[in-house]
């Protein structure tokens, strides 16, 4: 099964997004990671790498990110990790919900989950 | 310990001291157009890096730079980790054979390449790239075209970085947290370009101390590489 990692500058935000997506994600493994490791806002590459390892069930991981440094630190984490992981270029909450639902399909792959996460870019709300 | 290795360890310590001194100034700059964490992040990260490199058994330049970079990556919670630390790690193999004019240019170019690649920023985006690009280009040109000694070339590069910092003031941010402010970012000096200048100034100080100091440091105002104008800090 494809796993998910939610990366935010805030651990609280990451936890909340993972929880919202988890409602529809069935058995999908969703790890949430955030904060600068010192109690402040930010992201840390090592922490993201650990979350990727934890989310991997053997079929790879799709990483959902919020702002600037979350993208860069996720890139560094993926480069140093052995796990097959990719970043989805998607809005973090909507993308995570889409990805969680897609990952429940027995045919899901890292690519199909990323594609569905990225489909959230075009979602209109009004 | 090789002299080069000793110099790099000293440089990391000097950068750590400087960034501790500038902590509140960098935070003030970052408060104006960012998230007010640059001073603390850089001071804390480089202090940890200085401790880590001081403990190395064989502090050859490549190992020192790589260790400093890895420490920044794990200690700095934000974009500065991958930009300053990740780029040091990536560029460190250029110093495998020690520090010469040639390897220093290669290191500078690879570091710049990684910063631009990772941050996807160009000159004019109001980022550290605005200080780095003129510095690296000036350093390369001074060494390769003007045949200057590395320390003298670094001195010109620092002057170029200073102009880059000044250039960030009147332009609008297109990358990083400051870009969310749009036009309101105009008139503020970029903290990343500023800390990049501080790092380079410390490298120059240490290089001057350890390297073969040129007989006379170049006069920037009359230099063919850097034309008119005074370099202002701050």
Short mmCIF file of C-alpha atoms in Angstrom, two decimals:
data_model
loop_
_atom_site.label_atom_id
_atom_site.label_comp_id
_atom_site.label_asym_id
_atom_site.label_seq_id
_atom_site.Cartn_x
_atom_site.Cartn_y
_atom_site.Cartn_z
CA UNK A 1 0.00 0.00 0.00
CA UNK A 2 1.21 3.52 -0.84
CA UNK A 3 1.82 5.64 2.24
CA UNK A 4 1.42 9.40 2.70
CA UNK A 5 3.42 12.03 4.55
CA UNK A 6 1.94 15.44 5.35
CA UNK A 7 4.58 18.15 5.89
CA UNK A 8 3.62 21.51 7.35
CA UNK A 9 5.45 24.31 9.13
CA UNK A 10 3.14 23.49 12.03
CA UNK A 11 2.92 20.02 13.59
CA UNK A 12 -0.63 20.88 14.65
CA UNK A 13 -1.61 21.73 11.08
CA UNK A 14 0.04 18.56 9.75
CA UNK A 15 -1.76 16.45 12.38
CA UNK A 16 -5.09 18.08 11.54
CA UNK A 17 -4.72 17.59 7.80
CA UNK A 18 -3.74 13.95 8.32
CA UNK A 19 -6.78 13.47 10.56
CA UNK A 20 -9.19 15.01 8.04
CA UNK A 21 -7.77 12.86 5.23
CA UNK A 22 -7.71 9.82 7.51
CA UNK A 23 -11.50 9.91 7.81
CA UNK A 24 -11.74 8.88 4.17
CA UNK A 25 -8.45 7.07 3.83
CA UNK A 26 -9.34 3.74 5.41
CA UNK A 27 -6.18 1.78 6.03
CA UNK A 28 -3.89 4.30 4.32
CA UNK A 29 -0.82 5.02 6.41
CA UNK A 30 -0.59 8.79 6.89
CA UNK A 31 2.33 10.28 8.81
CA UNK A 32 2.30 13.94 9.81
CA UNK A 33 5.42 15.97 10.46
CA UNK A 34 6.06 19.65 11.13
CA UNK A 35 7.82 22.28 13.20
CA UNK A 36 11.45 23.31 13.46
CA UNK A 37 12.34 20.76 16.13
CA UNK A 38 12.72 23.58 18.67
CA UNK A 39 9.05 24.16 19.34
CA UNK A 40 8.71 26.76 16.58
CA UNK A 41 7.35 26.75 13.05
CA UNK A 42 9.46 25.26 10.28
CA UNK A 43 10.46 21.98 8.69
CA UNK A 44 13.47 19.70 9.19
CA UNK A 45 14.76 17.32 6.53
CA UNK A 46 15.76 14.59 8.99
CA UNK A 47 12.30 14.56 10.57
CA UNK A 48 10.64 14.31 7.16
CA UNK A 49 12.94 11.43 6.22
CA UNK A 50 11.91 9.58 9.40
CA UNK A 51 8.24 10.14 8.56
CA UNK A 52 8.78 8.78 5.03
CA UNK A 53 10.36 5.62 6.47
CA UNK A 54 7.43 5.26 8.88
CA UNK A 55 4.79 5.73 6.16
CA UNK A 56 6.32 3.25 3.72
CA UNK A 57 4.59 -0.08 3.55
CA UNK A 58 6.83 -1.27 0.72
CA UNK A 59 4.98 0.40 -2.18
CA UNK A 60 6.40 3.87 -1.77
CA UNK A 61 5.26 7.18 -0.35
CA UNK A 62 3.66 10.37 -1.65
CA UNK A 63 4.64 13.53 0.24
CA UNK A 64 2.26 16.50 0.57
CA UNK A 65 3.83 19.82 1.54
CA UNK A 66 2.80 23.36 2.51
CA UNK A 67 5.11 26.37 1.95
CA UNK A 68 8.67 27.01 0.67
CA UNK A 69 11.02 25.26 3.06
CA UNK A 70 8.67 22.29 3.35
CA UNK A 71 9.29 21.66 -0.36
CA UNK A 72 13.06 22.02 -0.06
CA UNK A 73 13.38 19.90 3.07
CA UNK A 74 11.11 17.23 1.57
CA UNK A 75 13.38 17.15 -1.50
CA UNK A 76 16.46 16.70 0.69
CA UNK A 77 14.68 13.97 2.71
CA UNK A 78 13.69 12.08 -0.45
CA UNK A 79 17.23 12.31 -1.83
CA UNK A 80 18.69 10.76 1.31
CA UNK A 81 15.97 8.14 1.81
CA UNK A 82 15.98 4.64 0.29
CA UNK A 83 12.18 4.71 0.01
CA UNK A 84 10.52 5.36 -3.35
CA UNK A 85 9.00 8.73 -2.49
CA UNK A 86 7.72 11.68 -4.52
CA UNK A 87 6.33 15.12 -3.76
CA UNK A 88 2.83 15.89 -5.04
CA UNK A 89 2.56 19.44 -6.38
CA UNK A 90 -0.83 19.95 -4.80
CA UNK A 91 -2.69 22.03 -2.20
CA UNK A 92 -1.76 20.30 1.01
CA UNK A 93 -5.19 19.56 2.51
CA UNK A 94 -7.21 18.84 -0.62
CA UNK A 95 -4.30 16.93 -2.12
CA UNK A 96 -3.93 14.77 0.99
CA UNK A 97 -7.65 13.92 0.98
CA UNK A 98 -7.52 12.93 -2.70
CA UNK A 99 -4.33 10.95 -2.16
CA UNK A 100 -5.72 9.13 0.89
CA UNK A 101 -8.81 8.02 -1.02
CA UNK A 102 -6.78 6.95 -4.07
CA UNK A 103 -4.33 4.99 -1.92
CA UNK A 104 -7.15 2.73 -0.69
CA UNK A 105 -7.45 1.25 -4.21
CA UNK A 106 -5.69 -2.11 -4.49
CA UNK A 107 -4.22 -0.92 -7.80
CA UNK A 108 -2.80 2.29 -6.39
CA UNK A 109 0.81 3.18 -7.20
CA UNK A 110 2.97 6.11 -6.15
CA UNK A 111 2.29 7.66 -9.56
CA UNK A 112 -1.50 7.19 -9.48
CA UNK A 113 -1.70 8.59 -5.96
CA UNK A 114 0.42 11.58 -6.87
CA UNK A 115 -1.67 12.19 -9.98
CA UNK A 116 -4.91 12.25 -7.99
CA UNK A 117 -3.37 14.48 -5.34
CA UNK A 118 -2.33 16.91 -8.08
CA UNK A 119 -5.84 16.79 -9.57
CA UNK A 120 -6.84 18.81 -6.48
CA UNK A 121 -5.04 21.82 -7.98
CA UNK A 122 -8.04 22.51 -10.17
CA UNK A 123 -10.74 22.16 -7.53
CA UNK A 124 -13.12 25.15 -7.46
CA UNK A 125 -15.01 25.94 -4.33
CA UNK A 126 -17.55 28.45 -5.59
CA UNK B 1 45.71 18.53 10.50
CA UNK B 2 46.38 20.17 7.17
CA UNK B 3 46.69 23.94 7.09
CA UNK B 4 43.73 24.06 4.72
CA UNK B 5 41.65 21.92 7.05
CA UNK B 6 42.63 24.08 10.00
CA UNK B 7 41.63 27.17 8.04
CA UNK B 8 38.21 25.74 7.20
CA UNK B 9 37.57 24.79 10.83
CA UNK B 10 38.58 28.33 11.81
CA UNK B 11 36.27 29.73 9.12
CA UNK B 12 33.27 27.79 10.42
CA UNK B 13 34.01 29.06 13.94
CA UNK B 14 34.39 32.63 12.66
CA UNK B 15 31.08 32.42 10.78
CA UNK B 16 29.39 31.06 13.93
CA UNK B 17 30.74 33.97 16.00
CA UNK B 18 29.70 36.53 13.42
CA UNK B 19 26.19 35.17 13.03
CA UNK B 20 25.75 35.14 16.80
CA UNK B 21 26.79 38.81 16.81
CA UNK B 22 24.37 39.57 13.96
CA UNK B 23 21.54 37.43 15.33
CA UNK B 24 19.21 40.26 16.30
CA UNK B 25 20.01 42.30 13.19
CA UNK B 26 19.17 39.37 10.89
CA UNK B 27 16.02 38.72 12.88
CA UNK B 28 15.01 42.37 12.49
CA UNK B 29 15.51 42.15 8.72
CA UNK B 30 13.51 38.92 8.61
CA UNK B 31 10.75 40.38 10.78
CA UNK B 32 10.14 43.06 8.17
CA UNK B 33 9.57 40.69 5.23
CA UNK B 34 9.71 37.14 6.54
CA UNK B 35 9.02 34.97 9.54
CA UNK B 36 11.60 36.47 11.93
CA UNK B 37 13.56 33.26 12.38
CA UNK B 38 16.66 33.84 10.24
CA UNK B 39 18.89 35.29 12.97
CA UNK B 40 18.11 32.54 15.46
CA UNK B 41 18.26 29.75 12.90
CA UNK B 42 21.61 30.82 11.49
CA UNK B 43 23.21 31.53 14.86
CA UNK B 44 22.04 28.22 16.32
CA UNK B 45 22.87 26.19 13.21
CA UNK B 46 26.39 27.56 12.72
CA UNK B 47 27.17 27.26 16.44
CA UNK B 48 26.28 23.57 16.19
CA UNK B 49 28.34 23.29 12.98
CA UNK B 50 31.36 24.86 14.69
CA UNK B 51 31.08 22.34 17.53
CA UNK B 52 30.74 19.43 15.11
CA UNK B 53 33.77 20.35 12.98
CA UNK B 54 35.92 20.95 16.08
CA UNK B 55 35.40 17.30 16.98
CA UNK B 56 36.56 15.86 13.66
CA UNK B 57 39.56 13.52 13.89
CA UNK B 58 40.78 14.29 10.40
CA UNK B 59 39.56 17.74 9.50
CA UNK B 60 40.40 17.82 5.82
CA UNK B 61 38.56 20.60 3.94
CA UNK B 62 36.02 18.30 2.26
CA UNK B 63 35.12 16.58 5.54
CA UNK B 64 34.86 19.86 7.43
CA UNK B 65 32.57 21.44 4.85
CA UNK B 66 30.43 18.33 4.60
CA UNK B 67 30.08 18.05 8.38
CA UNK B 68 29.17 21.72 8.68
CA UNK B 69 26.54 21.31 5.96
CA UNK B 70 25.00 18.20 7.48
CA UNK B 71 24.82 19.86 10.87
CA UNK B 72 23.03 22.87 9.38
CA UNK B 73 20.60 20.54 7.62
CA UNK B 74 19.61 18.84 10.84
CA UNK B 75 19.74 21.88 13.15
CA UNK B 76 18.09 24.60 11.09
CA UNK B 77 14.34 24.20 10.84
CA UNK B 78 13.51 26.07 7.67
CA UNK B 79 14.73 26.89 4.19
CA UNK B 80 18.19 27.81 5.48
CA UNK B 81 18.92 24.14 6.23
CA UNK B 82 18.70 22.92 2.63
CA UNK B 83 19.92 26.19 1.09
CA UNK B 84 23.00 26.86 3.22
CA UNK B 85 23.63 23.35 4.60
CA UNK B 86 22.49 21.10 1.77
CA UNK B 87 24.47 23.15 -0.74
CA UNK B 88 27.64 22.86 1.38
CA UNK B 89 27.24 19.09 1.47
CA UNK B 90 26.63 18.96 -2.28
CA UNK B 91 29.63 21.16 -3.13
CA UNK B 92 32.04 19.64 -0.58
CA UNK B 93 33.54 17.01 -2.98
CA UNK B 94 35.02 19.87 -5.01
CA UNK B 95 37.49 20.30 -2.12
CA UNK B 96 38.61 16.67 -2.11
CA UNK B 97 42.12 17.65 -3.19
CA UNK B 98 42.36 20.58 -0.80
CA UNK B 99 41.91 24.27 -1.44
CA UNK B 100 43.50 25.86 -4.47
CA UNK B 101 42.34 28.67 -6.70
CA UNK B 102 40.92 26.08 -9.06
CA UNK B 103 39.06 24.00 -6.45
CA UNK B 104 37.79 27.14 -4.72
CA UNK B 105 36.22 28.35 -7.97
CA UNK B 106 34.70 24.92 -8.60
CA UNK B 107 33.35 24.84 -5.05
CA UNK B 108 31.81 28.29 -5.37
CA UNK B 109 30.18 27.45 -8.69
CA UNK B 110 28.77 24.15 -7.47
CA UNK B 111 27.46 25.78 -4.28
CA UNK B 112 25.72 28.48 -6.31
CA UNK B 113 24.30 25.93 -8.72
CA UNK B 114 22.76 23.95 -5.85
CA UNK B 115 21.32 27.02 -4.14
CA UNK B 116 19.67 28.12 -7.38
CA UNK B 117 18.45 24.64 -8.19
CA UNK B 118 17.02 24.01 -4.73
CA UNK B 119 15.47 27.43 -4.25
CA UNK B 120 14.54 27.92 -7.91
CA UNK B 121 15.60 31.55 -7.55
CA UNK B 122 17.29 33.91 -9.99
CA UNK B 123 19.00 37.25 -9.67
CA UNK B 124 16.38 39.87 -8.95
CA UNK B 125 14.11 37.65 -6.88
CA UNK B 126 15.34 39.37 -3.68
CA UNK B 127 17.06 36.33 -2.18
CA UNK B 128 20.54 35.15 -1.18
CA UNK B 129 21.11 34.53 -4.89
CA UNK B 130 21.38 38.30 -5.40
CA UNK B 131 24.54 38.29 -3.26
CA UNK B 132 25.87 34.92 -4.40
CA UNK B 133 25.70 35.31 -8.17
CA UNK B 134 27.80 38.50 -8.39
CA UNK B 135 30.18 37.10 -5.76
CA UNK B 136 30.76 33.79 -7.51
CA UNK B 137 30.99 35.36 -10.96
CA UNK B 138 33.45 37.97 -9.71
CA UNK B 139 35.54 35.35 -7.93
CA UNK B 140 35.71 33.15 -11.03
CA UNK B 141 36.52 36.03 -13.33
CA UNK B 142 39.16 37.46 -10.98
CA UNK B 143 40.91 34.09 -10.74
CA UNK B 144 40.51 32.83 -14.29
CA UNK B 145 40.62 35.97 -16.37
CA UNK B 146 42.46 38.52 -14.24
CA UNK B 147 44.83 35.87 -12.85
CA UNK B 148 44.49 37.25 -9.33
CA UNK B 149 45.59 35.48 -6.17
CA UNK B 150 42.65 33.64 -4.56
CA UNK B 151 42.55 35.82 -1.45
CA UNK B 152 42.53 39.01 -3.52
CA UNK B 153 39.87 37.49 -5.76
CA UNK B 154 37.81 36.63 -2.68
CA UNK B 155 38.12 40.22 -1.53
CA UNK B 156 36.60 41.39 -4.80
CA UNK B 157 33.91 38.75 -4.51
CA UNK B 158 32.96 40.02 -1.06
CA UNK B 159 32.67 43.54 -2.46
CA UNK B 160 30.42 42.20 -5.22
CA UNK B 161 28.26 40.38 -2.64
CA UNK B 162 27.90 43.68 -0.75
CA UNK B 163 26.55 45.33 -3.87
CA UNK B 164 24.19 42.41 -4.29
CA UNK B 165 22.86 42.97 -0.78
CA UNK B 166 22.26 46.65 -1.57
CA UNK B 167 20.49 45.61 -4.77
CA UNK B 168 17.93 43.60 -2.76
CA UNK B 169 16.64 46.73 -1.00
CA UNK B 170 14.71 48.50 -3.80
CA UNK B 171 13.34 45.40 -5.55
CA UNK B 172 10.21 43.34 -5.07
CA UNK B 173 10.50 39.78 -3.71
CA UNK B 174 9.52 36.97 -6.08
CA UNK B 175 10.70 33.99 -4.03
CA UNK B 176 10.56 32.96 -0.42
CA UNK B 177 8.29 34.16 2.34
CA UNK B 178 8.80 37.80 1.37
CA UNK B 179 7.09 37.18 -1.97
CA UNK B 180 3.76 36.88 -0.15
CA UNK B 181 4.11 40.58 0.69
CA UNK B 182 4.28 41.62 -2.96
CA UNK B 183 5.03 45.31 -3.31
CA UNK B 184 5.29 45.74 0.45
CA UNK B 185 8.63 43.88 0.29
CA UNK B 186 10.19 46.83 -1.58
CA UNK B 187 12.52 48.95 0.53
CA UNK B 188 13.67 46.12 2.79
CA UNK B 189 17.05 44.42 2.70
CA UNK B 190 16.96 40.67 2.17
CA UNK B 191 18.11 38.73 5.25
CA UNK B 192 19.43 35.76 3.24
CA UNK B 193 21.58 37.95 1.01
CA UNK B 194 22.80 39.72 4.15
CA UNK B 195 23.82 36.55 5.99
CA UNK B 196 25.50 35.32 2.81
CA UNK B 197 27.60 38.49 2.81
CA UNK B 198 28.51 38.02 6.49
CA UNK B 199 29.61 34.44 5.80
CA UNK B 200 31.76 35.59 2.90
CA UNK B 201 33.32 38.40 4.95
CA UNK B 202 34.38 35.86 7.57
CA UNK B 203 35.77 33.54 4.88
CA UNK B 204 37.83 36.44 3.61
CA UNK B 205 39.14 37.26 7.07
CA UNK B 206 40.20 33.69 7.69
CA UNK B 207 41.61 33.26 4.19
CA UNK B 208 43.64 36.43 4.64
CA UNK B 209 45.00 35.10 7.89
CA UNK B 210 45.84 31.62 6.60
CA UNK B 211 46.46 32.20 2.94
CA UNK B 212 49.26 34.00 1.25
CA UNK B 213 48.05 37.49 1.76
CA UNK B 214 48.36 39.64 -1.33
CA UNK B 215 50.89 42.47 -1.07
CA UNK B 216 48.13 44.96 -1.42
CA UNK B 217 44.40 44.32 -1.35
CA UNK B 218 42.75 45.56 -4.50
CA UNK B 219 41.11 48.93 -4.47
CA UNK B 220 37.54 48.20 -5.45
CA UNK B 221 36.84 51.71 -6.64
CA UNK B 222 39.52 51.50 -9.31
CA UNK B 223 39.15 47.88 -10.17
CA UNK B 224 38.27 46.75 -13.67
CA UNK B 225 36.14 43.95 -12.20
CA UNK B 226 34.11 46.09 -9.85
CA UNK B 227 33.44 49.55 -11.22
CA UNK B 228 32.33 52.65 -9.34
CA UNK B 229 30.65 52.89 -6.00
CA UNK B 230 31.17 52.18 -2.39
CA UNK B 231 30.18 48.94 -0.81
CA UNK B 232 28.01 49.54 2.19
CA UNK B 233 27.22 47.00 4.81
CA UNK B 234 24.02 46.90 6.72
#
